[in-house]
Amino acid sequence: MNNSEEYRTEPNLDYAVVFGSVIVLGLPLNAVSLWILLRRHSLKSSNAIFMVNLAISDLLLVISLPMRVYLYATGTWPLSSKACTCITMLFRNNIRSSSIFITLISVDRLLAVVYPLRSRHLRTASNAWKSVALVWLFVLMVNIPEGLAHARKLNNSSESTCFEFHRQQQQQEQPRSALSYFQLVLVVTLLTVNLVSTVLVSCSLHKRLNDSAKVNNKVNVMLIFAMNLVMFTICFLPVSVGVLTIKRHEITPLVCLASVNCCLDPLLYYFSLDAFWKKKEDVDLAREQQTRDNLFS
């Protein structure tokens, strides 16, 4: 199937509009957020390191969406099967990497709020970079067999489009791959970690309700965890379940929903980093003052 004329689907302007809207919002939001994170916040902070990599993951997703817009707007795929596989993997990689980075941000905030002094040796830039390297290595290791399987299935199917399968093929629907089950287990596990972190932080903040010196911007702290749970339950979980429970040609609405996560992630940067718009020197001074307050409280 090397001829682009064989890659066809029925045009769907609704899908094209959704993916186009994600591009219009997600590209500038993540690009500006990445610029602010790199320019105004030191990468010596574990939280900032996780945020930078989350923004990179979202930008990789956004740059893959124009071809989806073209496919659903015109009904044709002008590129090769290899290009289709690469773009498909960018989307799947975003779900995995984003969900992991969001969870790391939750755990980092949990340690900062509940165990501010005991966790200082854990919440270092060195440990953060090691975690980031492991995440990307994990994503790559999963991507290789999954990409090869996707390319093989695409080339062996006489009636497939780039991202979907025609209805005629559903009578011979193949069993779901082990990676599909792994995807669901991963998302559910990470969602559980976020739920536990939310409960622990909520209890800790409730005990310190009148102690503003220890935890500043309590509402913002809880908004971080609320946003994380929203992204898991709306963006990541439905598509992970849908891959196993519904037919392939019906999963595109859930793919649209999952892609919206790259527009929501910039809200995390605003709520999660103290003084997001301030220069990193001002933030460092604020952190030093917060440490002194913790030591003498």
Coordinates of C-alpha atoms in Angstrom, one line a residue:
M1 CA 0.0 0.0 0.0
N2 CA 2.5 2.6 -1.1
N3 CA 0.1 4.5 -3.3
S4 CA -1.5 7.4 -1.5
E5 CA -4.7 6.9 -3.5
E6 CA -5.3 3.7 -1.5
Y7 CA -5.4 5.7 1.8
R8 CA -9.0 7.0 1.8
T9 CA -11.7 7.6 4.3
E10 CA -15.0 9.5 4.4
P11 CA -14.4 13.2 5.0
N12 CA -15.5 14.3 8.5
L13 CA -15.4 18.0 9.0
D14 CA -16.3 17.7 12.7
Y15 CA -13.1 15.8 13.4
A16 CA -11.1 18.2 11.3
V17 CA -12.5 21.2 13.2
V18 CA -11.7 19.6 16.6
F19 CA -8.1 18.7 15.7
G20 CA -7.7 22.1 14.0
S21 CA -9.0 23.8 17.2
V22 CA -6.5 21.8 19.3
I23 CA -3.7 23.1 17.0
V24 CA -4.8 26.7 17.3
L25 CA -4.9 26.6 21.1
G26 CA -2.3 24.0 21.9
L27 CA 0.6 25.3 19.8
P28 CA 0.8 28.8 21.1
L29 CA -0.1 27.8 24.7
N30 CA 2.6 25.2 24.9
A31 CA 5.2 27.2 23.0
V32 CA 4.7 30.2 25.2
S33 CA 4.7 28.1 28.3
L34 CA 7.9 26.3 27.3
W35 CA 9.5 29.7 26.6
I36 CA 8.5 31.0 30.0
L37 CA 9.7 27.8 31.8
L38 CA 13.1 28.0 30.1
R39 CA 13.6 31.7 30.4
R40 CA 12.1 32.6 33.7
H41 CA 12.5 29.4 35.8
S42 CA 15.7 27.6 36.7
L43 CA 15.9 24.0 35.6
K44 CA 17.3 23.3 39.0
S45 CA 13.7 22.8 40.2
S46 CA 12.4 19.2 39.8
N47 CA 8.9 20.6 39.2
A48 CA 10.1 22.9 36.4
I49 CA 12.0 20.0 34.8
F50 CA 8.8 17.8 34.7
M51 CA 6.9 20.8 33.3
V52 CA 9.4 21.4 30.5
N53 CA 9.2 17.8 29.4
L54 CA 5.4 17.8 29.6
A55 CA 5.3 20.8 27.3
I56 CA 7.7 19.1 24.9
S57 CA 5.4 16.0 24.8
D58 CA 2.4 18.2 24.1
L59 CA 4.2 20.0 21.3
L60 CA 5.1 16.7 19.7
L61 CA 1.5 15.8 19.7
V62 CA 0.4 19.2 18.2
I63 CA 2.8 19.0 15.3
S64 CA 1.3 15.6 14.3
L65 CA -2.2 17.0 14.2
P66 CA -2.1 19.0 10.9
M67 CA -2.1 15.7 8.9
R68 CA -5.1 14.4 10.8
V69 CA -6.9 17.6 9.9
Y70 CA -6.0 17.1 6.2
L71 CA -7.1 13.5 6.3
Y72 CA -10.5 14.3 7.8
A73 CA -11.0 17.4 5.7
T74 CA -10.2 15.8 2.3
G75 CA -10.7 12.0 2.9
T76 CA -7.3 11.2 1.5
W77 CA -3.8 10.6 2.9
P78 CA -1.0 12.0 0.7
L79 CA 1.9 10.5 2.5
S80 CA 3.4 7.0 3.0
S81 CA 2.5 4.3 5.5
K82 CA 5.7 5.1 7.4
A83 CA 4.5 8.7 7.9
C84 CA 1.2 7.4 9.1
T85 CA 2.9 5.1 11.6
C86 CA 5.1 7.9 12.9
I87 CA 2.2 10.3 13.4
T88 CA 0.1 7.6 15.1
M89 CA 3.0 6.8 17.5
L90 CA 3.4 10.5 18.4
F91 CA -0.3 10.5 19.6
R92 CA 0.1 7.3 21.5
N93 CA 3.4 8.4 23.0
N94 CA 1.8 11.6 24.2
I95 CA -0.8 9.7 26.3
R96 CA 1.9 7.7 28.0
S97 CA 4.5 10.4 28.5
S98 CA 2.0 13.1 29.5
S99 CA 0.2 10.8 32.0
I100 CA 3.6 9.9 33.6
F101 CA 4.9 13.5 33.7
I102 CA 1.5 14.7 35.2
T103 CA 1.8 12.0 37.9
L104 CA 5.4 13.0 38.6
I105 CA 4.2 16.5 39.1
S106 CA 1.5 15.3 41.5
V107 CA 4.1 13.3 43.5
D108 CA 6.5 16.2 43.6
R109 CA 3.7 18.5 44.9
L110 CA 2.7 15.8 47.4
L111 CA 6.3 15.6 48.8
A112 CA 6.6 19.4 48.8
V113 CA 3.4 19.9 50.8
V114 CA 3.2 16.9 53.1
Y115 CA 7.0 16.2 53.6
P116 CA 8.7 19.5 52.8
L117 CA 11.9 18.8 54.7
R118 CA 12.2 15.0 54.6
S119 CA 11.8 15.1 50.8
R120 CA 14.4 17.7 50.0
H121 CA 17.1 15.0 49.2
L122 CA 14.6 13.4 46.8
R123 CA 13.3 16.5 45.0
T124 CA 16.6 17.4 43.4
A125 CA 17.3 18.4 39.8
S126 CA 19.5 15.3 39.4
N127 CA 16.8 12.9 40.4
A128 CA 14.3 14.7 38.2
W129 CA 16.5 14.4 35.1
K130 CA 17.1 10.7 35.9
S131 CA 13.3 10.3 36.1
V132 CA 12.8 12.1 32.8
A133 CA 15.4 10.0 31.0
L134 CA 13.7 6.8 32.3
V135 CA 10.3 8.1 31.1
W136 CA 11.5 8.8 27.6
L137 CA 13.4 5.5 27.4
F138 CA 10.3 3.6 28.5
V139 CA 8.2 5.4 25.9
L140 CA 10.8 4.6 23.2
M141 CA 11.0 0.9 24.2
V142 CA 7.2 0.6 24.0
N143 CA 7.1 2.5 20.8
I144 CA 9.4 0.2 18.8
P145 CA 7.3 -3.0 18.9
E146 CA 4.1 -1.1 18.7
G147 CA 5.3 0.9 15.7
L148 CA 6.4 -2.2 13.9
A149 CA 3.1 -3.9 14.6
H150 CA 1.1 -0.9 13.4
A151 CA 3.1 -0.7 10.2
R152 CA 2.7 -4.4 9.5
K153 CA -1.0 -4.3 10.1
L154 CA -1.4 -1.2 7.9
N155 CA 0.6 -2.7 5.0
N156 CA -1.2 -6.0 5.2
S157 CA -4.7 -4.5 5.2
S158 CA -6.2 -3.9 1.8
E159 CA -8.9 -1.6 3.0
S160 CA -7.3 0.5 5.7
T161 CA -7.0 4.2 5.9
C162 CA -4.2 5.8 7.8
F163 CA -5.8 6.1 11.3
E164 CA -8.9 3.8 11.0
F165 CA -10.3 0.6 9.6
H166 CA -13.4 0.4 7.4
R167 CA -16.5 -1.2 8.7
Q168 CA -16.2 -4.2 6.3
Q169 CA -13.2 -5.4 8.3
Q170 CA -14.9 -5.4 11.7
Q171 CA -16.4 -8.8 11.0
Q172 CA -12.9 -10.2 11.2
E173 CA -11.8 -8.0 14.1
Q174 CA -8.5 -9.2 15.5
P175 CA -7.9 -9.7 19.2
R176 CA -6.6 -6.7 21.0
S177 CA -2.8 -6.6 21.5
A178 CA -1.1 -7.0 24.8
L179 CA 0.0 -3.4 24.5
S180 CA -3.6 -2.2 24.5
Y181 CA -4.1 -3.9 27.9
F182 CA -0.8 -2.6 29.1
Q183 CA -2.0 0.9 28.2
L184 CA -5.1 0.6 30.3
V185 CA -3.2 -0.8 33.3
L186 CA -0.7 2.0 33.1
V187 CA -3.4 4.7 33.0
V188 CA -5.4 3.2 35.8
T189 CA -2.3 2.8 38.0
L190 CA -1.2 6.4 37.4
L191 CA -4.8 7.6 38.1
T192 CA -4.7 5.7 41.4
V193 CA -1.4 7.4 42.3
N194 CA -3.0 10.8 41.5
L195 CA -6.1 10.0 43.6
V196 CA -4.0 8.9 46.6
S197 CA -1.8 12.0 46.3
T198 CA -4.9 14.3 46.1
V199 CA -6.3 12.8 49.3
L200 CA -3.1 13.1 51.2
V201 CA -2.5 16.7 50.2
S202 CA -6.1 17.6 50.9
C203 CA -5.8 16.1 54.4
S204 CA -2.5 17.9 55.0
L205 CA -3.8 21.3 53.9
H206 CA -6.9 20.8 56.0
K207 CA -4.8 20.4 59.1
R208 CA -2.8 23.5 58.2
L209 CA -5.9 25.6 57.3
N210 CA -4.9 28.5 59.5
D211 CA -1.1 28.2 58.9
S212 CA -0.5 30.3 55.9
A213 CA 3.3 30.5 56.5
K214 CA 3.7 26.8 55.7
V215 CA 1.6 26.4 52.6
N216 CA 1.0 29.4 50.3
N217 CA -1.7 29.5 47.7
K218 CA -3.6 26.5 49.1
V219 CA -6.3 26.8 46.4
N220 CA -3.8 26.7 43.7
V221 CA -2.3 23.5 45.2
M222 CA -5.6 21.8 45.1
L223 CA -6.3 23.1 41.6
I224 CA -3.2 21.2 40.4
F225 CA -4.6 17.9 41.6
A226 CA -8.1 18.7 40.4
M227 CA -6.7 19.4 36.9
N228 CA -4.7 16.2 37.0
L229 CA -7.7 14.1 37.8
V230 CA -9.8 15.9 35.1
M231 CA -7.2 15.1 32.5
F232 CA -7.0 11.4 33.5
T233 CA -10.7 10.9 33.7
I234 CA -11.6 12.8 30.5
C235 CA -8.6 12.6 28.2
F236 CA -6.6 9.5 29.1
L237 CA -8.9 6.9 30.6
P238 CA -11.8 6.9 28.0
V239 CA -9.5 6.3 25.0
S240 CA -7.5 3.6 26.9
V241 CA -10.8 1.8 27.7
G242 CA -12.2 2.4 24.3
V243 CA -9.4 0.7 22.5
L244 CA -10.4 -2.5 24.2
T245 CA -14.2 -2.2 24.2
I246 CA -15.3 -0.5 21.0
K247 CA -14.7 -1.0 17.3
R248 CA -11.7 0.8 15.7
H249 CA -13.8 3.0 13.4
E250 CA -15.7 4.3 16.4
I251 CA -12.7 5.4 18.5
T252 CA -12.0 8.6 16.7
P253 CA -14.2 10.8 19.0
L254 CA -12.2 9.5 22.0
V255 CA -9.0 10.3 20.1
C256 CA -10.3 13.9 19.7
L257 CA -11.0 14.0 23.4
A258 CA -7.6 12.7 24.3
S259 CA -5.8 15.3 22.2
V260 CA -7.5 18.1 24.2
N261 CA -5.1 17.3 27.1
C262 CA -2.3 19.4 25.4
C263 CA -4.6 22.5 25.7
L264 CA -5.2 21.8 29.4
D265 CA -1.7 21.1 30.5
P266 CA -0.6 24.8 30.4
L267 CA -3.0 25.5 33.2
L268 CA -0.8 23.2 35.3
Y269 CA 2.2 25.4 34.7
Y270 CA 0.3 28.4 36.0
F271 CA -1.0 26.8 39.1
S272 CA 1.9 24.5 39.9
L273 CA 4.9 26.9 39.7
D274 CA 5.1 29.7 42.3
A275 CA 5.0 33.1 40.6
F276 CA 4.9 31.6 37.1
W277 CA 5.3 35.0 35.5
K278 CA 8.1 36.2 37.8
K279 CA 11.8 36.0 37.0
K280 CA 13.6 32.9 38.4
E281 CA 15.7 35.1 40.7
D282 CA 12.5 36.3 42.5
V283 CA 11.3 32.7 42.7
D284 CA 14.6 31.5 44.2
L285 CA 14.4 34.2 46.9
A286 CA 10.8 33.1 47.7
R287 CA 11.9 29.5 48.0
E288 CA 14.7 30.4 50.4
Q289 CA 12.3 32.3 52.6
Q290 CA 9.9 29.4 52.5
T291 CA 12.7 27.0 53.6
R292 CA 13.6 29.3 56.5
D293 CA 10.0 29.4 57.6
N294 CA 9.8 25.6 57.5
L295 CA 13.1 25.2 59.5
F296 CA 12.0 27.5 62.3
S297 CA 8.3 26.6 62.4

